[in-house]
């Protein structure tokens, strides 16, 4: 069995999302009654869109990583827990004993919950199953039990489906993505922070009236308020903060201008890539809707995708760029923090993307919610770093030079992994408590579905 799972994982890893996702989408579309030609074109279009998204995210990743590294160097920040980035965290998660089993476990959980009508999400985002493997790996180490790690991975897969269902209506309405949900454990965990932030701000006179959204900015500033120009301006400011002490004026100018143009390009190109993605998703969504109307009394089924399809929104991008210096500042001033950031700064858009529906794209509120989530994240990451590092050792990960321990914003900063690992230290009792908490949350969501969805940003009917 291990040999089969290893071979399966090898095939998936070698083909990658841009090949496997079109195949999966094609199979799903044909199974739901779409014409073969239309299903084939939809799959290819979606694959092309993800290639484009990955290229643009890679451009953002390179620019923000360089900015972060420069800021850290300028400020002479010394910390012993180093941010190694989500690709390293994913490799670590899939490299442990739990990681080998996570794909069949997550698929089984999804199929069972769909059959029991406890979820509406069909999660095709196989590459982000690493989040479940990450949780399971840490619980396995914390509890000393592979079995408990596998159970925790299954529970994490269930939690992702619950969060995806809860936020689906908000995603579909605000982002204009019919039939889509986001079972991504980097993004959905931010929703409670947005809810709490809204609750607090709504009770503060003056503060609750501040509205800073992309549409309003563009209306007030005209061309200077367009997303691409905002990206340029924010990029120039970040470039000045990062590279102004290089000494040579020409070098500083080149670096600043390159950062500005790169981030302006991101602001323009990411939404275009999402438009291409939607071109491919619409036929699949229509086929799924018709299939369910004919065979399941109109029951809704959502296609669960990576939150990469959300981060092209100007509010999400603008918020994440503004949070880069905030994250660096927090790493300096927070007492007891041991984490230094730079590799994962580019995934902040994924962290904040689901703030937008709750806050109607209000960048002011989104920055506050993002700051609160990052603030909590530094302490979560500091506390989880020993387990994170132990998982890396088990997976054979090469530690960065001068790093005693490692982390990443992707999962290392987020409350689901912290909750599972904290409870995992209690062994069977702790994992049982985690299961009960998820079941209770699921019960209340199913019982008060519309109210919960409105709380998560869905429009009121």
CSV table of C-alpha atoms in Angstrom, one decimal:
chain,number,residue,atom,x,y,z
A,1,UNK,CA,0.0,0.0,0.0
A,2,UNK,CA,2.8,2.4,0.9
A,3,UNK,CA,4.4,1.7,-2.5
A,4,UNK,CA,1.1,2.6,-4.3
A,5,UNK,CA,0.6,5.8,-2.3
A,6,UNK,CA,4.2,6.8,-3.0
A,7,UNK,CA,3.7,6.2,-6.7
A,8,UNK,CA,0.4,8.1,-6.7
A,9,UNK,CA,2.0,11.0,-4.9
A,10,UNK,CA,4.9,10.9,-7.3
A,11,UNK,CA,2.6,11.1,-10.3
A,12,UNK,CA,0.6,14.0,-8.8
A,13,UNK,CA,3.8,15.9,-7.8
A,14,UNK,CA,5.5,15.4,-11.2
A,15,UNK,CA,2.4,16.5,-13.2
A,16,UNK,CA,1.6,19.4,-10.9
A,17,UNK,CA,-1.6,21.4,-10.6
A,18,UNK,CA,-1.6,22.9,-14.1
A,19,UNK,CA,-1.8,19.4,-15.6
A,20,UNK,CA,-3.8,17.4,-13.0
A,21,UNK,CA,-6.4,20.1,-12.4
A,22,UNK,CA,-7.6,20.2,-16.0
A,23,UNK,CA,-7.8,16.4,-16.0
A,24,UNK,CA,-9.9,16.4,-12.8
A,25,UNK,CA,-12.1,19.2,-14.1
A,26,UNK,CA,-12.6,17.4,-17.4
A,27,UNK,CA,-13.6,14.2,-15.7
A,28,UNK,CA,-16.0,16.0,-13.3
A,29,UNK,CA,-17.6,18.0,-16.1
A,30,UNK,CA,-18.2,14.9,-18.3
A,31,UNK,CA,-19.5,12.9,-15.4
A,32,UNK,CA,-22.1,15.7,-14.8
A,33,UNK,CA,-23.3,15.7,-18.3
A,34,UNK,CA,-21.2,18.4,-20.1
A,35,UNK,CA,-20.4,17.8,-23.7
A,36,UNK,CA,-16.9,16.3,-24.2
A,37,UNK,CA,-15.6,19.2,-26.3
A,38,UNK,CA,-16.9,21.8,-23.9
A,39,UNK,CA,-15.5,19.9,-20.9
A,40,UNK,CA,-12.1,19.5,-22.6
A,41,UNK,CA,-11.9,23.2,-23.4
A,42,UNK,CA,-13.0,24.2,-19.8
A,43,UNK,CA,-10.2,22.0,-18.3
A,44,UNK,CA,-7.6,23.4,-20.6
A,45,UNK,CA,-8.7,27.0,-20.0
A,46,UNK,CA,-8.6,26.5,-16.2
A,47,UNK,CA,-5.1,25.0,-16.5
A,48,UNK,CA,-3.9,28.0,-18.5
A,49,UNK,CA,-5.4,30.4,-16.0
A,50,UNK,CA,-3.6,28.7,-13.1
A,51,UNK,CA,-0.3,28.8,-15.1
A,52,UNK,CA,-0.9,32.6,-15.4
A,53,UNK,CA,-1.9,33.0,-11.8
A,54,UNK,CA,1.3,31.1,-10.7
A,55,UNK,CA,3.5,33.3,-12.9
A,56,UNK,CA,2.0,36.5,-11.5
A,57,UNK,CA,2.1,35.2,-7.9
A,58,UNK,CA,5.8,34.2,-8.5
A,59,UNK,CA,6.5,37.8,-9.6
A,60,UNK,CA,4.9,39.1,-6.4
A,61,UNK,CA,6.7,36.5,-4.4
A,62,UNK,CA,10.1,37.5,-5.7
A,63,UNK,CA,9.4,41.3,-5.2
A,64,UNK,CA,8.0,41.0,-1.7
A,65,UNK,CA,10.6,38.5,-0.6
A,66,UNK,CA,13.4,40.8,-1.7
A,67,UNK,CA,11.7,43.8,0.0
A,68,UNK,CA,11.2,41.8,3.2
A,69,UNK,CA,14.8,40.6,3.2
A,70,UNK,CA,16.1,44.2,2.7
A,71,UNK,CA,13.9,45.6,5.5
A,72,UNK,CA,15.1,42.9,7.9
A,73,UNK,CA,18.7,43.6,6.9
A,74,UNK,CA,18.2,47.4,7.3
A,75,UNK,CA,16.7,47.0,10.7
A,76,UNK,CA,19.3,44.4,11.8
A,77,UNK,CA,16.6,42.1,13.2
A,78,UNK,CA,17.9,39.0,14.8
A,79,UNK,CA,15.5,36.1,15.6
A,80,UNK,CA,16.1,32.4,16.0
A,81,UNK,CA,12.9,31.2,14.3
A,82,UNK,CA,13.2,31.7,10.6
A,83,UNK,CA,10.3,31.8,8.1
A,84,UNK,CA,11.1,29.3,5.4
A,85,UNK,CA,8.0,29.8,3.3
A,86,UNK,CA,5.0,27.7,2.5
A,87,UNK,CA,6.7,25.6,-0.2
A,88,UNK,CA,9.1,24.3,2.4
A,89,UNK,CA,6.2,23.7,4.8
A,90,UNK,CA,4.3,21.8,2.1
A,91,UNK,CA,7.4,19.7,1.4
A,92,UNK,CA,7.8,19.0,5.1
A,93,UNK,CA,4.1,18.0,5.5
A,94,UNK,CA,4.1,15.6,2.5
A,95,UNK,CA,7.5,14.2,3.6
A,96,UNK,CA,6.4,12.9,6.9
A,97,UNK,CA,4.7,9.5,7.7
A,98,UNK,CA,1.3,11.3,7.7
A,99,UNK,CA,1.8,13.0,4.3
A,100,UNK,CA,1.9,9.7,2.4
A,101,UNK,CA,-1.7,8.9,3.5
A,102,UNK,CA,-3.3,12.4,3.4
A,103,UNK,CA,-4.6,12.2,-0.2
A,104,UNK,CA,-6.7,9.1,0.1
A,105,UNK,CA,-7.8,10.2,3.6
A,106,UNK,CA,-9.0,13.6,2.5
A,107,UNK,CA,-10.8,12.2,-0.6
A,108,UNK,CA,-12.5,9.6,1.6
A,109,UNK,CA,-13.6,12.3,4.1
A,110,UNK,CA,-15.0,14.4,1.3
A,111,UNK,CA,-16.9,11.6,-0.4
A,112,UNK,CA,-18.4,10.4,2.9
A,113,UNK,CA,-19.6,13.9,3.9
A,114,UNK,CA,-21.0,14.5,0.4
A,115,UNK,CA,-22.9,11.2,0.6
A,116,UNK,CA,-24.2,12.1,4.1
A,117,UNK,CA,-25.2,15.6,2.8
A,118,UNK,CA,-23.1,17.2,5.4
A,119,UNK,CA,-21.1,19.3,2.9
A,120,UNK,CA,-21.8,20.9,-0.4
A,121,UNK,CA,-18.1,21.2,-1.4
A,122,UNK,CA,-16.3,18.8,-3.8
A,123,UNK,CA,-12.7,19.7,-3.0
A,124,UNK,CA,-10.6,19.3,-6.1
A,125,UNK,CA,-7.7,21.3,-4.7
A,126,UNK,CA,-5.6,18.3,-4.1
A,127,UNK,CA,-2.3,20.2,-3.8
A,128,UNK,CA,-3.5,22.0,-0.8
A,129,UNK,CA,-4.1,18.8,1.0
A,130,UNK,CA,-0.7,19.5,2.4
A,131,UNK,CA,-2.4,21.6,5.1
A,132,UNK,CA,-4.1,18.5,6.4
A,133,UNK,CA,-0.8,16.6,6.3
A,134,UNK,CA,0.8,19.5,8.1
A,135,UNK,CA,-1.7,19.4,10.9
A,136,UNK,CA,-1.5,15.6,11.1
A,137,UNK,CA,2.3,15.6,11.1
A,138,UNK,CA,2.5,18.0,14.1
A,139,UNK,CA,-0.2,16.1,16.0
A,140,UNK,CA,1.6,12.8,15.3
A,141,UNK,CA,4.8,14.3,16.8
A,142,UNK,CA,3.0,16.0,19.7
A,143,UNK,CA,1.1,12.9,20.7
A,144,UNK,CA,3.7,10.3,19.7
A,145,UNK,CA,1.1,8.4,17.6
A,146,UNK,CA,0.9,8.0,13.9
A,147,UNK,CA,-2.8,6.9,14.2
A,148,UNK,CA,-3.7,10.1,16.0
A,149,UNK,CA,-1.9,12.1,13.4
A,150,UNK,CA,-3.9,10.5,10.6
A,151,UNK,CA,-7.2,11.1,12.5
A,152,UNK,CA,-6.1,14.8,13.0
A,153,UNK,CA,-5.5,15.0,9.2
A,154,UNK,CA,-9.0,13.7,8.5
A,155,UNK,CA,-10.5,16.2,11.0
A,156,UNK,CA,-8.6,19.0,9.3
A,157,UNK,CA,-10.0,18.0,6.0
A,158,UNK,CA,-13.5,18.1,7.5
A,159,UNK,CA,-12.8,21.5,9.0
A,160,UNK,CA,-11.8,22.8,5.6
A,161,UNK,CA,-15.0,21.6,4.1
A,162,UNK,CA,-17.0,23.3,6.9
A,163,UNK,CA,-15.2,26.6,6.5
A,164,UNK,CA,-15.6,26.3,2.7
A,165,UNK,CA,-19.4,25.8,3.0
A,166,UNK,CA,-19.7,28.6,5.5
A,167,UNK,CA,-18.0,31.2,3.3
A,168,UNK,CA,-19.2,29.9,-0.1
A,169,UNK,CA,-22.1,32.3,-0.5
A,170,UNK,CA,-19.9,35.3,0.4
A,171,UNK,CA,-17.2,34.2,-2.0
A,172,UNK,CA,-19.8,33.6,-4.8
A,173,UNK,CA,-21.5,37.0,-4.3
A,174,UNK,CA,-18.6,39.3,-3.6
A,175,UNK,CA,-16.1,37.8,-6.1
A,176,UNK,CA,-18.7,36.8,-8.7
A,177,UNK,CA,-17.7,33.2,-8.6
A,178,UNK,CA,-20.9,31.1,-9.0
A,179,UNK,CA,-20.7,27.5,-7.7
A,180,UNK,CA,-17.2,27.9,-6.1
A,181,UNK,CA,-16.1,27.5,-2.5
A,182,UNK,CA,-12.6,27.8,-0.9
A,183,UNK,CA,-11.6,24.8,1.3
A,184,UNK,CA,-8.1,26.4,1.8
A,185,UNK,CA,-6.7,26.4,5.4
A,186,UNK,CA,-4.6,29.4,4.7
A,187,UNK,CA,-7.5,31.7,3.9
A,188,UNK,CA,-10.7,30.5,5.7
A,189,UNK,CA,-9.2,30.8,9.2
A,190,UNK,CA,-9.1,34.6,8.9
A,191,UNK,CA,-12.9,34.8,8.9
A,192,UNK,CA,-13.2,34.9,12.8
A,193,UNK,CA,-10.7,37.8,12.9
A,194,UNK,CA,-12.8,39.7,10.4
A,195,UNK,CA,-16.0,39.1,12.3
A,196,UNK,CA,-14.5,40.2,15.6
A,197,UNK,CA,-12.9,43.3,13.9
A,198,UNK,CA,-16.2,44.3,12.4
A,199,UNK,CA,-18.0,43.8,15.7
A,200,UNK,CA,-15.5,46.1,17.5
A,201,UNK,CA,-15.3,48.8,14.9
A,202,UNK,CA,-19.1,49.0,14.5
A,203,UNK,CA,-19.2,50.0,18.2
A,204,UNK,CA,-16.7,52.9,17.9
A,205,UNK,CA,-18.2,56.2,16.6
A,206,UNK,CA,-16.2,57.8,13.9
A,207,UNK,CA,-14.1,54.7,13.2
A,208,UNK,CA,-17.1,52.8,12.0
A,209,UNK,CA,-17.8,55.5,9.4
A,210,UNK,CA,-14.4,55.2,7.7
A,211,UNK,CA,-14.8,53.7,4.2
A,212,UNK,CA,-11.7,53.1,2.1
A,213,UNK,CA,-12.4,50.7,-0.8
A,214,UNK,CA,-10.9,50.5,-4.3
A,215,UNK,CA,-14.1,51.9,-5.9
A,216,UNK,CA,-14.2,54.9,-3.6
A,217,UNK,CA,-10.5,55.6,-4.0
A,218,UNK,CA,-10.8,55.5,-7.8
A,219,UNK,CA,-13.9,57.7,-7.7
A,220,UNK,CA,-12.1,60.4,-5.6
A,221,UNK,CA,-8.7,60.2,-7.3
A,222,UNK,CA,-9.6,59.3,-10.8
A,223,UNK,CA,-6.7,57.7,-12.8
A,224,UNK,CA,-4.4,57.9,-9.7
A,225,UNK,CA,-6.9,55.8,-7.8
A,226,UNK,CA,-6.9,52.9,-10.3
A,227,UNK,CA,-5.6,49.6,-8.9
A,228,UNK,CA,-2.6,49.5,-11.2
A,229,UNK,CA,-1.6,53.0,-10.1
A,230,UNK,CA,-2.2,52.1,-6.5
A,231,UNK,CA,0.0,49.1,-7.0
A,232,UNK,CA,2.7,51.3,-8.5
A,233,UNK,CA,2.5,53.8,-5.6
A,234,UNK,CA,2.6,51.2,-2.9
A,235,UNK,CA,5.4,49.4,-4.7
A,236,UNK,CA,7.4,52.6,-4.9
A,237,UNK,CA,6.9,53.3,-1.1
A,238,UNK,CA,7.9,49.7,-0.2
A,239,UNK,CA,10.9,50.0,-2.5
A,240,UNK,CA,12.0,53.2,-0.7
A,241,UNK,CA,11.6,51.6,2.7
A,242,UNK,CA,13.6,48.6,1.6
A,243,UNK,CA,16.4,49.9,-0.6
A,244,UNK,CA,16.9,53.5,0.3
A,245,UNK,CA,20.1,52.8,2.3
A,246,UNK,CA,21.9,51.0,-0.6
A,247,UNK,CA,24.0,54.1,-1.0
A,248,UNK,CA,24.4,54.4,-4.8
A,249,UNK,CA,21.6,56.6,-6.1
A,250,UNK,CA,21.3,54.7,-9.4
A,251,UNK,CA,21.0,51.3,-7.7
A,252,UNK,CA,18.4,52.7,-5.3
A,253,UNK,CA,16.4,54.2,-8.2
A,254,UNK,CA,16.5,51.0,-10.2
A,255,UNK,CA,15.4,48.8,-7.3
A,256,UNK,CA,12.6,51.2,-6.3
A,257,UNK,CA,11.2,51.5,-9.8
A,258,UNK,CA,11.4,47.8,-10.4
A,259,UNK,CA,9.5,47.1,-7.2
A,260,UNK,CA,6.8,49.7,-8.2
A,261,UNK,CA,6.4,48.3,-11.7
A,262,UNK,CA,6.4,44.7,-10.6
A,263,UNK,CA,3.6,45.3,-8.1
A,264,UNK,CA,1.7,47.4,-10.6
A,265,UNK,CA,1.9,44.5,-13.0
A,266,UNK,CA,0.5,42.2,-10.3
A,267,UNK,CA,-2.5,44.5,-9.7
A,268,UNK,CA,-3.3,44.5,-13.4
A,269,UNK,CA,-2.5,40.9,-14.4
A,270,UNK,CA,-3.9,38.8,-11.5
A,271,UNK,CA,-7.6,40.0,-12.1
A,272,UNK,CA,-7.1,39.2,-15.8
A,273,UNK,CA,-5.9,35.7,-15.0
A,274,UNK,CA,-9.0,35.2,-12.8
A,275,UNK,CA,-11.2,36.3,-15.7
A,276,UNK,CA,-9.7,33.5,-17.8
A,277,UNK,CA,-10.3,31.1,-15.0
A,278,UNK,CA,-13.9,32.0,-14.8
A,279,UNK,CA,-14.2,31.4,-18.6
A,280,UNK,CA,-13.3,27.8,-17.9
A,281,UNK,CA,-15.3,27.4,-14.7
A,282,UNK,CA,-18.7,28.6,-16.0
A,283,UNK,CA,-19.4,25.6,-18.2
A,284,UNK,CA,-18.4,23.3,-15.2
A,285,UNK,CA,-20.6,25.2,-12.8
A,286,UNK,CA,-23.5,25.1,-15.2
A,287,UNK,CA,-23.1,21.3,-15.8
A,288,UNK,CA,-23.0,20.7,-12.0
A,289,UNK,CA,-26.1,22.8,-11.5
A,290,UNK,CA,-28.1,21.0,-14.2
A,291,UNK,CA,-26.9,17.6,-12.9
A,292,UNK,CA,-28.0,18.3,-9.3
A,293,UNK,CA,-31.4,19.7,-10.5
A,294,UNK,CA,-32.1,16.5,-12.4
A,295,UNK,CA,-30.7,13.9,-10.0
A,296,UNK,CA,-30.7,15.5,-6.5
A,297,UNK,CA,-33.7,17.8,-6.3
A,298,UNK,CA,-31.7,20.9,-7.0
A,299,UNK,CA,-29.1,20.3,-4.2
A,300,UNK,CA,-26.2,22.6,-4.6
A,301,UNK,CA,-22.7,21.3,-5.1
A,302,UNK,CA,-19.7,23.7,-5.0
A,303,UNK,CA,-16.3,23.1,-6.7
A,304,UNK,CA,-13.7,23.7,-4.0
A,305,UNK,CA,-10.6,25.6,-5.4
A,306,UNK,CA,-7.4,27.3,-4.2
A,307,UNK,CA,-7.9,30.8,-2.8
A,308,UNK,CA,-5.5,31.9,-5.5
A,309,UNK,CA,-8.6,32.8,-7.5
A,310,UNK,CA,-9.5,35.4,-4.9
A,311,UNK,CA,-6.3,37.3,-4.4
A,312,UNK,CA,-6.5,39.3,-7.6
A,313,UNK,CA,-9.2,41.6,-6.1
A,314,UNK,CA,-7.8,45.1,-5.6
A,315,UNK,CA,-8.9,45.2,-2.0
A,316,UNK,CA,-7.1,42.0,-1.1
A,317,UNK,CA,-3.9,43.0,-3.0
A,318,UNK,CA,-3.8,46.5,-1.6
A,319,UNK,CA,-4.4,45.3,1.9
A,320,UNK,CA,-1.7,42.6,1.7
A,321,UNK,CA,0.9,45.1,0.3
A,322,UNK,CA,0.1,47.5,3.1
A,323,UNK,CA,0.6,44.7,5.6
A,324,UNK,CA,4.1,43.9,4.6
A,325,UNK,CA,5.8,46.8,6.6
A,326,UNK,CA,3.2,46.1,9.4
A,327,UNK,CA,4.4,42.5,9.6
A,328,UNK,CA,8.1,43.6,9.7
A,329,UNK,CA,7.3,46.1,12.4
A,330,UNK,CA,5.4,43.6,14.5
A,331,UNK,CA,8.3,41.2,14.3
A,332,UNK,CA,10.4,43.9,16.0
A,333,UNK,CA,8.1,45.3,18.7
A,334,UNK,CA,6.2,42.3,19.9
A,335,UNK,CA,7.6,41.2,23.3
A,336,UNK,CA,8.5,37.5,23.4
A,337,UNK,CA,8.3,37.1,19.6
A,338,UNK,CA,11.1,34.9,18.2
A,339,UNK,CA,10.0,34.9,14.5
A,340,UNK,CA,11.6,36.7,11.6
A,341,UNK,CA,9.6,37.0,8.4
A,342,UNK,CA,10.5,37.4,4.8
A,343,UNK,CA,10.0,34.2,2.7
A,344,UNK,CA,6.3,34.1,3.2
A,345,UNK,CA,5.3,37.7,2.9
A,346,UNK,CA,3.8,37.1,-0.5
A,347,UNK,CA,1.1,34.8,0.9
A,348,UNK,CA,-0.4,37.6,3.0
A,349,UNK,CA,-3.0,38.1,0.1
A,350,UNK,CA,-4.1,34.5,0.7
A,351,UNK,CA,-4.5,35.2,4.4
A,352,UNK,CA,-6.7,38.3,4.0
A,353,UNK,CA,-8.7,37.4,0.9
A,354,UNK,CA,-11.8,36.3,2.8
A,355,UNK,CA,-11.8,39.6,4.8
A,356,UNK,CA,-13.1,41.4,1.7
A,357,UNK,CA,-16.7,39.9,1.6
A,358,UNK,CA,-17.2,40.6,5.3
A,359,UNK,CA,-15.9,44.1,5.1
A,360,UNK,CA,-17.2,44.9,1.6
A,361,UNK,CA,-13.7,45.6,0.4
A,362,UNK,CA,-13.0,48.2,3.0
A,363,UNK,CA,-9.2,48.3,3.0
A,364,UNK,CA,-9.1,50.2,6.3
A,365,UNK,CA,-10.9,47.4,8.2
A,366,UNK,CA,-9.1,44.7,6.3
A,367,UNK,CA,-5.7,46.1,7.4
A,368,UNK,CA,-6.8,46.2,11.0
A,369,UNK,CA,-8.1,42.6,10.8
A,370,UNK,CA,-4.9,41.5,9.1
A,371,UNK,CA,-2.8,43.2,11.7
A,372,UNK,CA,-4.7,41.4,14.5
A,373,UNK,CA,-4.3,38.0,12.7
A,374,UNK,CA,-0.6,38.6,12.2
A,375,UNK,CA,-0.1,39.7,15.8
A,376,UNK,CA,-1.7,36.5,17.0
A,377,UNK,CA,0.3,34.6,14.4
A,378,UNK,CA,3.7,35.6,15.7
A,379,UNK,CA,2.9,34.1,19.1
A,380,UNK,CA,1.3,31.0,17.5
A,381,UNK,CA,4.4,30.5,15.3
A,382,UNK,CA,6.8,31.1,18.3
A,383,UNK,CA,4.9,28.5,20.3
A,384,UNK,CA,4.7,25.9,17.5
A,385,UNK,CA,8.2,26.3,16.1
A,386,UNK,CA,9.7,23.3,18.1
A,387,UNK,CA,7.0,21.0,16.6
A,388,UNK,CA,7.4,22.5,13.2
A,389,UNK,CA,11.2,22.0,13.4
A,390,UNK,CA,10.7,18.4,14.6
A,391,UNK,CA,8.4,17.7,11.6
A,392,UNK,CA,11.1,19.2,9.3
A,393,UNK,CA,13.7,16.9,10.8
A,394,UNK,CA,11.5,13.8,10.3
A,395,UNK,CA,11.0,14.8,6.6
A,396,UNK,CA,14.7,15.3,6.1
A,397,UNK,CA,14.4,19.0,5.5
A,398,UNK,CA,17.8,20.9,5.4
A,399,UNK,CA,17.7,23.7,8.0
A,400,UNK,CA,18.7,27.2,6.9
A,401,UNK,CA,22.0,28.4,8.1
A,402,UNK,CA,21.9,30.1,11.6
A,403,UNK,CA,18.3,29.0,12.1
A,404,UNK,CA,17.6,27.1,15.4
A,405,UNK,CA,14.0,26.6,14.5
A,406,UNK,CA,11.7,27.3,11.5
A,407,UNK,CA,8.1,28.3,10.7
A,408,UNK,CA,6.0,29.8,7.9
A,409,UNK,CA,3.0,32.1,7.7
A,410,UNK,CA,1.2,29.3,5.8
A,411,UNK,CA,-0.1,27.2,8.7
A,412,UNK,CA,2.7,28.0,11.1
A,413,UNK,CA,0.9,31.3,11.9
A,414,UNK,CA,-2.7,30.1,11.8
A,415,UNK,CA,-5.1,29.0,14.6
A,416,UNK,CA,-6.3,25.6,13.1
A,417,UNK,CA,-2.8,24.1,13.3
A,418,UNK,CA,-2.3,25.6,16.8
A,419,UNK,CA,-5.6,24.3,18.0
A,420,UNK,CA,-4.9,20.7,16.7
A,421,UNK,CA,-1.4,20.6,18.0
A,422,UNK,CA,-2.3,22.0,21.4
A,423,UNK,CA,-5.0,19.4,21.8
A,424,UNK,CA,-2.8,16.7,20.3
A,425,UNK,CA,-0.4,17.0,23.2
A,426,UNK,CA,-3.2,15.5,25.3
A,427,UNK,CA,-3.2,12.4,23.2
A,428,UNK,CA,-6.4,10.5,22.5
A,429,UNK,CA,-8.4,12.8,24.7
A,430,UNK,CA,-7.2,16.0,22.9
A,431,UNK,CA,-7.9,14.6,19.5
A,432,UNK,CA,-11.4,13.6,20.7
A,433,UNK,CA,-12.0,17.1,22.0
A,434,UNK,CA,-11.0,18.5,18.6
A,435,UNK,CA,-13.5,16.1,16.9
A,436,UNK,CA,-16.2,17.2,19.3
A,437,UNK,CA,-15.5,20.9,18.7
A,438,UNK,CA,-15.8,20.4,14.9
A,439,UNK,CA,-19.0,18.3,15.2
A,440,UNK,CA,-20.5,21.0,17.5
A,441,UNK,CA,-19.6,23.8,15.1
A,442,UNK,CA,-21.0,21.8,12.2
A,443,UNK,CA,-24.2,21.2,14.1
A,444,UNK,CA,-24.7,24.9,14.8
A,445,UNK,CA,-23.8,25.8,11.2
A,446,UNK,CA,-26.3,23.3,9.7
A,447,UNK,CA,-29.0,24.4,12.2
A,448,UNK,CA,-28.5,28.1,11.5
A,449,UNK,CA,-27.1,28.0,8.0
A,450,UNK,CA,-28.4,31.3,6.6
A,451,UNK,CA,-27.5,33.3,9.7
A,452,UNK,CA,-24.0,31.9,9.8
A,453,UNK,CA,-23.5,32.6,6.0
A,454,UNK,CA,-24.6,36.2,6.5
A,455,UNK,CA,-22.2,36.5,9.4
A,456,UNK,CA,-19.4,35.3,7.1
A,457,UNK,CA,-20.3,38.0,4.5
A,458,UNK,CA,-23.1,36.5,2.4
A,459,UNK,CA,-25.7,39.1,1.2
A,460,UNK,CA,-28.9,39.1,3.2
A,461,UNK,CA,-31.9,37.8,1.2
